[in-house]
Amino acid sequence: MTGAEVLLEALVREGVEVLFGHPGGAIMPVYDALYHRRELRHILTRHEQGAGHAATAYARASGRVGVVLATSGPGALNLTTPLADAMMDATPLVAITGQVPTTAVGTDAFQEADVTGVTMPITKHNYLVTDVNDLPRIVKEAFHIARTGRPGPVLIDLPKDVQNDTFTGSFPEAVDLPGYRPTYKGHPRQIERALAALRAAERPVLMVGGGAQHAADPIRRFVERTGIPTIATLHGLGVVAADDPRFLGMPGMHGTVAANRAIHEADLILGIGLRFDDRVTGDVARFAPNLKTLIHVNIDPADIGKVIEAQIPVVGDAAWVAERLADGAERLRIDPWWRRIRHWQAEYPLPFPEDDVLRSQAVIKAFGEATGGEALVTTGVGQHQMFAAQFYPVKHPRSFLTSGGLGTMGFGLPAAIGAQVARPEETVILFDGDGSFQMTLQELATVTKYRLPVKIVLLNNGFLGMVRQWQDLFYEDRYSEVFLADSNPDFVKLAEAYGIPAFRVERPEELGAAVERTLGEAGPVLAEFRVRAEEGVFPMIPAGGSTEDMITEPPEEARS
Amino acid sequence: MRQRHVISVLVEDHPRVLTRITSMFARRGFNIDSLAVGRTHIPGVSRISFVVEGDDRTIEQVEKQLNRLIEVLKVVDHEGPRLERELALVKVRVEGIEERIELKEIAEAFRAQIVDVARHALTFEVTGHPAKIDRFLEELSNYGVLETMRTGALAMDRGERVIKLRARREAV
């Protein structure tokens, strides 16, 4: 067996079914071996970044490890953004990159780059393979590290000569990583303390994040039993169904007034699988000023106490801990607290004018109603992303795939591809903006190549809308380099050029038919919605602010 | 409150392991005052000691972020009674016999050895707590210091306390 064949055998043994990638010189032995391995499906993207984000979305939609292949130098470097993205958003990913032969490493050879050096800070771990007999062990360790603990990306840099070398070793059954033993079982005493604190709390809230996506069942049971007000971060959307009466929405910069006020007044926060990032907390010193007890459940001890001090830290797996919490919890007697929350919800819904202007919010809401929140949604980054988080009623876990921590524009289209590959029977909707979409639009070719029936909802406002919104609010309307409309392509023709049916919508009265047409297509479709450019995402807590600084409605002059 | 901590880290003796650690320190804005690294009696295991300054929260993060690294086997903050030793080589210019005698006296006071003698230079070797070395260098600063090399502090708990590694193999 050659190193390339060993790699594929090791991948099959890890249960891999799909690879995303792009070939090139230094990875050709692997691609040659792949030619004979029919049980491994390879999705060819048009750029390595696309492959990386597709593998990320595949991982998050399926709960499995995403695998991405690239060649040395530029190929591998094009993976840096997806790797950093997966690192921030705790996504299990294994990246395999070709490298120049070991004899040429360090000589500035053609397409050589120090990929293990470059990716060190943006991977959970990485390997440079120098001996083919180490390969099965390294692959096994890479998958183990990627999917356990706080999941993350692991890169294996594989020199070309090692891919060709003859293997004389064996495949290990177990991993031996003495320095890596994540804690899964939360300490029983901490769980007892958490339950006691919950019983005593007057104004408790539950906050769930991306680390709770696999724990939706026990968390829903816990919410059902306790009746606790529940808030989900961007990555926590879907852990609890959006239509659950206990669900208050998203917290933080573009969160709902009810969620942010509830955090502001809460005396207890039970946080499961989140890391209190600055988009959630704003000014840390003024975050949750009435908080007496933070119960922070996270599998990564480093995320506990990093931003907010936890009175009851629980290091452990969200699902394991949530099961115990659900078993031990009882109904909370918090009627007065709920009355306050219901008052905020009634006073501050997420409104937008229902007039004769086509707005992103209305488009997303219409898709939400038509699909009942059942679709698998991906987004780019920007205003449309926040509108999608606010207005798409995510019903199921692992169903809202977005770039949160890194905020990677261009994430949406390749993510839709990965999501559709992971869950071929489901409706995948991409909500994207014209700016974000153009960062990875070459992947329309991938949609066409594999006939992936993704529904591309392009919310075209002709601007880099989120930057423009900040310029509106904080830079006295100086719209520095955010205008795109003068040079955007004709998106309908563009999609058609890739063989994807497309149409344009300009009037609100066309919306119903447009939604029906989009969802009615058997294959892929691009629906371009010409939406109002001046629209802003509200409520908004300016960066570094607190709930008290919340802007609940657009400033007067910005309204229609 | 900012305090000086000496942290020992046992690591797998792999290529780039030191880079992983120092890159993490740099990335997270932790300052290393000194660093020393060497092999241990356990095959494949190296030991690194850091001197870092920070408040409790920072030190807690330093330890947690170190523990996050796959090749880090054990992290210990030496908080109890500890031995701390550093070695320095210092080359000093000497002009006359008087200076030579003065320098010799300083060396004796610090139990430093003269390890090399030349017509216009003396080289001292001094071992001890980093603070002692600081003081020695301060004394020498009145003379013509030509070159200094310090190893960084090594640390070990006093008494019978030791840093133990867990049993190696664990099936998954």
XYZ file of C-alpha atoms in Angstrom:
732
model
C 0.000 0.000 0.000
C 1.193 3.522 -0.735
C 0.828 6.429 1.633
C -2.030 7.779 -0.495
C -3.875 4.459 -0.270
C -3.214 4.286 3.464
C -4.737 7.741 3.874
C -7.934 6.751 2.080
C -8.145 3.458 3.959
C -7.765 5.353 7.227
C -10.505 7.792 6.162
C -12.857 4.931 5.315
C -12.112 3.363 8.692
C -13.128 6.651 10.322
C -16.479 6.356 8.552
C -15.838 9.144 6.064
C -18.198 9.140 3.101
C -17.691 12.575 1.556
C -14.620 14.684 0.825
C -14.641 18.264 -0.391
C -11.606 19.437 -2.260
C -9.588 20.644 -5.172
C -6.600 18.778 -6.659
C -3.159 20.089 -7.515
C 0.411 18.922 -7.997
C 1.437 17.973 -4.496
C -1.743 16.024 -3.694
C -1.985 14.107 -6.977
C -1.051 10.679 -5.562
C -4.037 10.977 -3.196
C -6.342 11.978 -6.057
C -5.001 9.066 -8.114
C -5.779 6.650 -5.283
C -9.203 8.267 -4.924
C -9.954 7.323 -8.534
C -10.243 3.716 -7.375
C -12.117 4.230 -4.101
C -15.733 4.446 -5.100
C -17.034 4.463 -1.509
C -15.513 7.916 -1.004
C -17.551 10.607 -2.700
C -15.532 13.658 -3.687
C -17.149 17.038 -4.213
C -15.006 19.202 -6.457
C -15.335 22.898 -5.668
C -13.905 25.754 -7.706
C -11.802 27.214 -4.907
C -10.333 25.638 -1.785
C -12.118 28.168 0.409
C -15.387 26.834 -0.986
C -14.343 23.291 -0.137
C -13.450 24.332 3.401
C -16.737 26.079 4.124
C -18.695 23.268 2.458
C -16.952 20.725 4.695
C -17.717 22.941 7.700
C -21.412 23.111 6.887
C -21.445 19.376 6.125
C -20.005 18.766 9.585
C -22.462 21.024 11.368
C -25.496 19.771 9.458
C -24.591 16.098 9.921
C -22.822 16.012 13.286
C -19.921 14.208 11.613
C -16.374 15.293 10.853
C -16.033 17.314 7.641
C -13.073 16.437 5.445
C -11.360 18.744 2.991
C -8.491 18.079 0.578
C -6.178 20.633 -1.011
C -2.800 20.824 -2.607
C 0.315 22.485 -1.197
C 1.120 26.209 -1.101
C -1.739 28.275 -2.550
C -4.214 25.414 -2.218
C -3.527 24.983 1.463
C -3.342 28.721 2.094
C -6.787 29.128 0.563
C -7.995 26.942 3.423
C -6.812 29.325 6.105
C -10.096 31.250 6.246
C -12.252 28.131 6.598
C -9.840 26.728 9.184
C -9.969 29.906 11.270
C -13.740 29.942 10.826
C -14.067 26.331 12.000
C -11.751 27.049 14.928
C -13.848 29.994 16.095
C -17.118 28.169 15.622
C -15.936 24.837 17.079
C -16.541 22.757 13.990
C -14.983 19.312 13.593
C -12.925 19.379 10.429
C -9.984 17.403 9.116
C -7.996 19.129 6.391
C -5.509 17.120 4.363
C -3.045 19.173 2.379
C -0.362 18.055 -0.037
C 3.149 19.283 0.665
C 6.301 19.356 -1.430
C 8.459 16.234 -0.979
C 10.279 16.004 2.366
C 13.566 16.359 0.466
C 12.401 19.741 -0.856
C 10.819 21.080 2.360
C 12.575 24.269 3.394
C 14.070 25.018 -0.019
C 11.359 27.422 -1.257
C 10.284 24.779 -3.736
C 7.476 25.357 -6.237
C 4.147 25.757 -4.424
C 5.822 25.351 -1.057
C 4.478 27.107 2.016
C 4.986 26.364 5.692
C 1.411 25.251 6.130
C 1.775 23.720 9.582
C 3.445 26.967 10.676
C 0.787 29.177 9.119
C -2.137 27.168 10.454
C -0.802 26.607 13.959
C -2.881 29.391 15.554
C -6.024 28.569 13.553
C -6.211 24.823 14.064
C -6.880 22.779 17.164
C -3.824 20.765 16.204
C -1.807 19.994 13.099
C 0.628 17.428 11.801
C 3.419 17.274 9.266
C 3.787 13.629 8.262
C 7.380 12.580 7.653
C 7.040 8.791 7.888
C 4.344 6.907 6.009
C 4.070 4.396 8.844
C 2.853 7.178 11.173
C -0.034 8.016 8.866
C -2.788 5.718 10.239
C -2.037 6.866 13.782
C -2.065 10.514 12.755
C -5.367 10.190 10.878
C -6.931 8.436 13.858
C -5.655 11.091 16.250
C -6.779 13.888 13.920
C -10.371 12.630 13.816
C -10.383 12.025 17.554
C -9.125 15.534 18.297
C -11.441 17.132 15.728
C -14.656 15.614 17.078
C -14.069 15.424 20.821
C -13.790 18.094 23.490
C -14.422 21.514 21.984
C -14.527 20.378 18.348
C -12.229 22.053 15.890
C -10.151 21.772 12.743
C -7.104 19.519 12.519
C -4.737 19.739 9.571
C -2.549 16.956 8.211
C 0.218 18.162 5.908
C 1.293 15.271 3.719
C 4.450 15.564 1.611
C 4.222 14.097 -1.856
C 6.974 11.507 -1.358
C 5.219 10.222 1.764
C 2.070 9.768 -0.360
C 4.108 7.504 -2.662
C 6.091 5.643 0.007
C 5.380 1.979 0.684
C 3.593 1.327 3.941
C 4.900 -1.409 6.217
C 3.151 -0.454 9.460
C -0.235 -1.257 10.968
C -3.499 0.544 11.708
C -3.942 1.307 15.409
C -7.198 0.494 17.186
C -6.959 3.248 19.771
C -5.453 6.673 20.173
C -2.817 7.436 22.755
C -2.850 11.136 23.532
C -1.762 11.532 27.141
C -2.019 15.328 26.957
C -5.578 15.344 25.655
C -8.420 14.049 27.780
C -11.521 16.194 27.567
C -13.941 15.979 30.464
C -17.386 14.776 29.386
C -19.085 14.087 32.676
C -19.853 17.213 34.625
C -19.003 16.988 38.302
C -22.099 15.683 40.157
C -21.575 18.141 42.975
C -21.506 21.085 40.581
C -24.717 19.826 39.014
C -26.303 19.597 42.462
C -25.194 23.144 43.184
C -26.610 24.279 39.846
C -29.982 22.697 40.581
C -30.093 24.274 44.037
C -29.232 27.694 42.622
C -31.955 27.315 39.994
C -34.545 26.515 42.662
C -33.568 29.626 44.588
C -33.435 31.996 41.617
C -36.119 34.619 41.127
C -35.165 35.776 37.650
C -33.355 32.913 35.905
C -32.626 32.620 32.198
C -31.161 29.850 30.109
C -28.698 30.781 27.387
C -27.695 28.171 24.832
C -24.952 28.369 22.226
C -23.450 26.344 19.408
C -21.998 23.842 21.866
C -25.561 22.823 22.717
C -26.654 21.907 19.172
C -26.159 18.208 19.898
C -27.934 18.553 23.235
C -31.287 19.780 21.931
C -33.290 16.840 23.289
C -32.264 17.098 26.946
C -32.324 20.899 26.788
C -35.857 20.915 25.388
C -36.833 18.492 28.161
C -35.226 20.795 30.726
C -37.057 23.847 29.329
C -40.324 21.932 29.301
C -39.937 20.843 32.916
C -38.744 24.130 34.352
C -40.499 26.679 32.147
C -37.305 28.756 32.108
C -37.022 31.777 29.789
C -34.642 30.680 27.041
C -32.280 32.668 24.874
C -30.163 31.318 22.016
C -27.010 32.863 20.597
C -26.571 32.986 16.829
C -25.138 29.481 16.915
C -27.664 28.304 19.473
C -30.650 28.965 17.203
C -32.671 25.783 16.766
C -31.597 24.167 20.032
C -35.013 25.276 21.227
C -37.670 25.770 18.532
C -38.262 29.410 17.659
C -41.999 28.963 18.249
C -41.513 27.609 21.755
C -43.373 29.975 24.084
C -40.339 30.057 26.413
C -38.041 31.246 23.640
C -37.116 34.945 23.809
C -34.818 35.138 20.798
C -31.206 36.046 20.354
C -29.146 38.126 22.796
C -26.522 40.753 22.140
C -25.833 43.274 19.439
C -28.876 42.478 17.285
C -30.794 40.493 19.855
C -34.394 41.056 20.875
C -35.261 43.629 23.510
C -36.860 40.895 25.621
C -33.734 38.713 25.553
C -31.391 41.565 26.384
C -33.602 43.018 29.099
C -34.016 39.567 30.614
C -30.242 39.153 30.758
C -29.918 42.636 32.186
C -32.285 41.846 35.068
C -31.477 38.169 35.527
C -30.198 37.020 38.908
C -29.170 33.673 37.456
C -27.907 32.692 34.031
C -27.534 29.062 33.099
C -25.236 29.160 30.069
C -24.797 25.939 28.126
C -22.290 25.583 25.296
C -21.501 29.241 24.736
C -18.458 31.395 25.351
C -19.900 34.883 25.995
C -18.323 36.459 22.953
C -18.257 40.252 22.684
C -21.214 40.339 20.251
C -23.250 38.739 23.046
C -21.925 40.647 26.043
C -21.064 44.095 24.703
C -19.267 45.898 27.513
C -18.370 43.059 29.864
C -18.282 45.360 32.901
C -21.929 46.286 32.318
C -23.138 42.860 31.206
C -25.890 41.365 33.348
C -25.360 43.776 36.254
C -27.912 42.027 38.491
C -26.394 38.616 38.042
C -25.689 36.697 41.233
C -25.037 33.263 39.805
C -23.619 32.244 36.481
C -23.763 28.508 35.926
C -21.460 28.016 33.004
C -21.518 24.628 31.308
C -18.781 24.185 28.729
C -16.609 21.293 27.636
C -13.626 23.611 27.308
C -12.405 24.778 30.726
C -10.604 27.664 29.036
C -13.942 29.137 27.929
C -15.221 29.181 31.512
C -14.182 32.285 33.407
C -12.486 33.746 30.327
C -14.960 36.592 29.890
C -17.488 36.343 32.714
C -16.734 34.889 36.100
C -18.744 31.731 36.753
C -19.946 31.075 40.297
C -20.817 27.519 39.338
C -18.495 26.270 36.609
C -19.427 22.926 35.116
C -16.806 21.436 32.834
C -18.488 18.799 30.727
C -20.439 17.836 27.665
C -23.602 19.870 27.129
C -25.750 16.816 26.439
C -24.444 14.887 29.427
C -24.950 17.804 31.792
C -28.316 18.814 30.327
C -29.620 15.267 30.842
C -28.806 15.497 34.542
C -30.218 18.986 34.834
C -33.417 17.881 33.119
C -33.688 14.872 35.429
C -33.141 16.908 38.561
C -35.041 20.076 37.743
C -38.528 20.999 38.762
C -40.971 23.666 37.656
C -39.670 27.126 38.524
C -42.030 29.430 40.375
C -41.258 32.573 38.470
C -44.623 33.991 37.391
C -43.747 37.614 38.227
C -40.566 37.271 36.185
C -42.498 35.912 33.227
C -44.965 38.788 33.471
C -42.107 41.258 33.101
C -40.719 39.372 30.134
C -44.137 39.120 28.454
C -44.463 42.862 28.861
C -41.161 43.482 26.997
C -42.126 41.012 24.322
C -45.442 42.784 23.781
C -43.894 46.218 23.808
C -40.933 45.420 21.580
C -41.642 42.828 18.938
C -39.269 42.749 15.969
C -41.219 45.120 13.789
C -40.816 46.457 10.301
C -43.209 48.542 8.283
C -45.650 46.634 6.092
C -45.732 49.078 3.218
C -45.049 49.124 -0.495
C -41.290 48.699 -0.084
C -39.551 45.347 -0.472
C -37.531 44.630 2.633
C -35.178 41.782 3.587
C -37.099 41.152 6.799
C -40.322 40.510 4.878
C -38.595 38.191 2.425
C -37.061 36.084 5.183
C -40.288 36.056 7.158
C -42.200 34.875 4.092
C -39.764 32.007 3.564
C -40.046 31.196 7.250
C -43.819 30.991 7.025
C -43.788 28.983 3.807
C -41.381 26.403 5.219
C -42.687 26.469 8.781
C -39.098 26.960 9.931
C -38.287 23.453 8.721
C -35.655 24.365 6.117
C -31.927 24.005 6.517
C -30.707 27.599 6.351
C -27.265 28.948 5.569
C -26.244 32.588 5.369
C -23.418 34.863 4.388
C -22.291 37.599 6.722
C -23.850 41.018 7.099
C -27.273 42.552 7.512
C -29.051 39.690 5.750
C -27.439 37.289 8.245
C -28.804 39.183 11.230
C -32.223 39.523 9.565
C -32.205 35.773 8.957
C -31.323 35.139 12.617
C -34.122 37.459 13.718
C -36.846 36.476 11.282
C -36.318 32.877 10.214
C -38.102 30.725 12.830
C -35.537 27.931 13.124
C -37.337 24.837 14.277
C -34.663 22.155 14.532
C -31.088 21.895 15.780
C -28.237 21.871 13.250
C -30.418 23.829 10.869
C -29.034 27.359 10.915
C -25.502 27.372 9.572
C -23.690 30.655 9.652
C -20.277 32.113 10.300
C -20.459 33.552 13.796
C -17.084 33.966 15.435
C -15.027 34.841 12.396
C -17.832 36.539 10.469
C -16.649 35.218 7.117
C -18.338 36.893 4.164
C -18.718 34.305 1.413
C -19.555 31.516 3.850
C -23.133 31.110 2.628
C -22.971 29.535 -0.827
C -20.341 26.881 -0.098
C -22.117 26.222 3.212
C -25.369 25.614 1.337
C -23.507 23.081 -0.811
C -22.117 21.246 2.212
C -25.489 21.326 3.956
C -27.292 19.917 0.926
C -24.710 17.133 0.549
C -25.160 16.265 4.234
C -28.959 16.299 4.099
C -29.955 15.699 0.471
C -33.663 15.263 1.176
C -34.139 18.573 2.920
C -34.852 22.037 1.600
C -31.697 24.118 1.866
C -32.168 27.873 1.703
C -29.247 30.248 1.382
C -29.994 33.798 2.495
C -27.189 35.893 1.117
C -26.345 39.518 0.448
C -24.936 40.839 -2.794
C -21.590 41.625 -1.166
C -21.171 38.325 0.648
C -22.394 36.284 -2.333
C -19.753 37.718 -4.648
C -16.942 36.510 -2.406
C -17.490 32.839 -3.292
C -19.943 32.881 -6.189
C -17.722 30.632 -8.302
C -19.284 27.789 -6.320
C -22.423 28.167 -8.436
C -20.497 25.778 -10.684
C -20.413 23.242 -7.844
C -24.178 23.613 -7.390
C -24.601 22.886 -11.088
C -22.055 20.057 -11.234
C -23.799 18.036 -8.524
C -27.334 19.291 -9.293
C -27.757 20.389 -5.700
C -31.246 21.812 -5.301
C -30.242 24.750 -3.097
C -32.570 27.744 -3.008
C -30.493 30.889 -3.253
C -32.320 33.886 -1.864
C -30.203 36.856 -2.790
C -31.114 39.977 -0.837
C -29.602 42.588 -3.101
C -29.493 46.064 -1.602
C -26.601 47.221 -3.771
C -24.483 48.023 -0.741
C -22.190 46.481 1.802
C -25.156 46.984 4.044
C -23.755 46.334 7.498
C -20.785 48.613 6.932
C -23.168 51.197 5.519
C -25.361 50.876 8.617
C -22.358 51.590 10.870
C -21.474 54.547 8.674
C -25.047 55.765 9.105
C -24.911 55.483 12.860
C -21.314 56.159 13.797
C -19.607 57.865 10.856
C -22.084 60.620 10.014
C -23.283 59.029 6.776
C -19.865 59.001 5.173
C -20.438 56.035 2.878
C -16.836 55.164 2.298
C -16.465 52.384 -0.306
C -19.685 50.521 0.285
C -21.570 51.131 -2.950
C -21.842 48.039 -5.121
C -24.927 48.617 -7.278
C -23.058 50.470 -10.037
C -20.966 47.422 -10.761
C -22.906 44.400 -9.549
C -23.468 41.825 -12.252
C -26.912 40.944 -13.506
C -27.376 38.156 -10.972
C -30.174 36.536 -12.951
C -28.038 36.252 -16.068
C -25.092 35.185 -13.964
C -27.007 32.275 -12.434
C -28.372 31.354 -15.842
C -24.846 31.352 -17.228
C -24.122 28.595 -14.699
C -27.267 26.761 -15.778
C -29.260 27.739 -12.704
C -32.782 29.099 -13.206
C -33.147 32.587 -11.778
C -35.566 35.455 -11.515
C -35.803 38.902 -10.037
C -38.331 40.339 -7.593
C -38.769 44.073 -7.112
C -42.206 44.642 -5.607
C -43.574 43.442 -2.262
C -46.755 42.213 -3.918
C -44.684 39.718 -5.910
C -43.288 38.176 -2.738
C -45.822 35.394 -2.193
C -45.519 34.092 -5.734
C -41.750 34.422 -5.633
C -41.482 32.328 -2.477
C -43.740 29.703 -3.991
C -41.711 29.646 -7.200
C -38.412 29.387 -5.340
C -39.509 26.549 -3.111
C -41.375 24.879 -5.969
C -38.263 24.398 -8.098
C -37.094 20.809 -8.099
C -33.502 21.827 -8.656
C -31.408 24.837 -7.731
C -32.760 28.330 -8.188
C -31.602 31.857 -7.565
C -34.197 34.431 -6.568
C -32.871 37.951 -6.500
C -34.810 40.325 -4.277
C -34.125 44.000 -4.855
C -34.486 45.159 -1.273
C -34.425 48.579 0.318
C -30.854 49.808 0.665
C -31.431 52.160 3.621
C -32.747 49.412 5.874
C -30.887 48.870 9.144
C -30.796 45.922 11.508
C -32.502 46.790 14.792
C -32.528 46.530 17.720
C -28.840 47.290 17.965
C -26.426 47.591 20.844
C -23.396 49.472 19.529
C -20.095 47.614 19.867
C -18.793 47.896 23.428
C -22.163 49.105 24.702
C -24.681 47.547 27.044
C -28.408 46.896 27.126
C -28.889 50.466 28.300
C -27.413 51.728 25.021
C -29.788 49.652 22.906
C -31.181 51.373 19.821
C -34.576 49.744 19.473
C -35.716 51.420 16.263
C -34.133 53.034 13.231
C -33.336 56.730 13.702
C -36.140 58.957 12.343
C -34.372 60.099 9.164
C -33.492 56.551 8.149
C -37.127 55.430 7.965
C -38.418 54.771 4.433
C -3.224 41.776 41.672
C -0.258 41.237 39.355
C 2.098 38.623 40.665
C 5.114 36.755 39.446
C 4.421 33.085 38.761
C 6.744 30.281 37.819
C 4.994 27.655 35.749
C 6.406 24.270 34.779
C 5.041 22.481 31.755
C 5.716 18.906 30.757
C 5.383 18.440 27.023
C 5.784 15.743 24.436
C 9.157 16.206 22.841
C 7.804 16.840 19.317
C 9.051 19.184 16.606
C 7.587 22.674 16.946
C 6.107 22.086 20.371
C 7.928 25.139 21.698
C 6.634 27.191 18.772
C 3.083 26.098 19.549
C 3.458 27.284 23.109
C 5.201 30.580 22.423
C 2.865 31.358 19.530
C -0.108 30.815 21.842
C 1.453 33.177 24.427
C 2.011 35.822 21.770
C -1.460 35.402 20.259
C -3.212 35.768 23.583
C -1.067 38.649 24.747
C 0.642 36.852 27.639
C 4.144 38.117 28.334
C 6.903 35.665 29.100
C 9.603 37.088 31.391
C 11.808 34.055 31.001
C 11.705 30.612 29.536
C 13.866 27.542 29.933
C 13.514 24.163 28.280
C 15.233 20.805 28.465
C 14.767 17.049 28.392
C 13.662 15.101 31.466
C 14.466 11.627 32.752
C 11.304 10.386 31.022
C 12.012 9.493 27.371
C 10.061 11.710 24.984
C 9.115 14.248 27.636
C 10.602 17.731 27.917
C 10.090 20.262 30.651
C 9.645 23.957 30.133
C 9.554 26.568 32.834
C 8.083 30.000 32.362
C 8.164 33.055 34.479
C 5.056 35.109 33.809
C 3.520 38.064 35.507
C -0.191 38.578 35.738
C -3.310 38.785 37.865
C -5.124 35.628 38.944
C -7.432 35.695 35.940
C -4.547 35.972 33.474
C -2.582 33.202 35.134
C -5.668 30.995 35.144
C -6.035 31.619 31.407
C -2.329 30.925 30.833
C -2.710 27.549 32.509
C -5.954 26.713 30.736
C -4.674 27.738 27.333
C -1.517 25.683 27.883
C -3.634 22.697 28.829
C -5.603 23.118 25.621
C -2.516 22.244 23.588
C -2.532 18.585 22.656
C 1.171 18.014 23.318
C 1.090 19.605 26.762
C 1.008 16.808 29.324
C 0.981 18.711 32.581
C 0.947 22.316 33.783
C 1.979 23.251 37.307
C 2.067 26.705 38.860
C 4.681 26.518 41.630
C 2.751 28.312 44.326
C 4.220 26.681 47.413
C 7.821 26.633 48.621
C 9.970 26.189 45.566
C 13.518 26.135 44.337
C 14.294 28.587 41.608
C 17.579 28.613 39.822
C 18.976 30.437 36.883
C 22.437 30.397 35.386
C 24.130 33.356 33.734
C 27.388 33.913 31.915
C 28.690 37.472 32.023
C 31.752 38.816 30.250
C 33.200 41.998 31.726
C 35.966 44.251 30.444
C 38.837 44.710 32.932
C 41.348 47.506 32.665
C 43.730 47.368 35.610
C 44.657 45.165 38.505
C 42.444 47.179 40.821
C 39.359 46.506 38.776
C 40.311 42.860 38.613
C 40.408 42.650 42.422
C 37.134 44.513 42.840
C 35.414 42.216 40.377
C 36.773 39.174 42.107
C 35.342 40.414 45.395
C 31.937 40.980 43.874
C 32.063 37.522 42.374
C 32.887 36.004 45.726
C 30.017 37.792 47.395
C 27.636 36.276 44.833
C 29.426 32.933 44.723
C 30.065 33.448 41.051
C 32.885 31.571 39.356
C 35.404 33.083 37.053
C 35.276 30.631 34.189
C 37.435 32.419 31.654
C 40.272 34.871 31.960
C 41.732 37.043 29.261
C 44.007 40.046 29.303
C 41.123 42.543 29.077
C 38.132 40.402 29.968
C 36.771 38.178 32.705
C 33.852 35.805 32.287
C 31.707 34.919 35.276
C 29.321 32.061 35.780
C 26.678 32.658 38.390
C 23.822 30.451 39.521
C 20.924 31.250 41.766
C 17.512 32.765 42.109
C 16.836 35.130 39.191
C 16.644 38.015 41.665
C 20.170 37.241 42.822
C 21.365 37.263 39.231
C 19.629 40.588 38.697
C 21.541 41.990 41.674
C 24.828 40.535 40.463
C 24.338 42.140 37.069
C 23.415 45.389 38.726
C 26.717 45.347 40.620
C 28.592 44.597 37.434
C 26.856 47.402 35.587
C 29.330 49.782 37.182
C 31.969 48.043 35.098
C 32.148 47.366 31.410
C 29.728 44.510 30.807
C 30.445 43.155 27.314
C 28.098 40.244 27.033
C 25.359 38.563 29.098
C 23.579 35.269 28.623
C 20.912 33.990 30.989
C 19.214 30.592 30.880
C 15.870 31.610 32.300
C 14.611 30.305 35.597
C 14.258 26.606 36.404
C 11.826 25.691 39.122
C 10.987 22.733 41.295
C 8.813 22.340 44.374
C 10.703 21.828 47.601
C 10.204 18.677 49.650
C 8.570 15.521 48.369
C 6.056 17.097 46.017
C 6.644 16.076 42.389
C 4.959 16.628 39.070
C 3.443 13.302 38.123
C 2.320 12.184 34.719
C -0.748 10.054 34.361
C -0.455 6.533 32.959
C 0.136 6.786 29.269
C -2.138 4.528 27.331
C -5.863 4.912 27.317
C -8.082 3.156 24.845
C -10.756 5.271 23.231
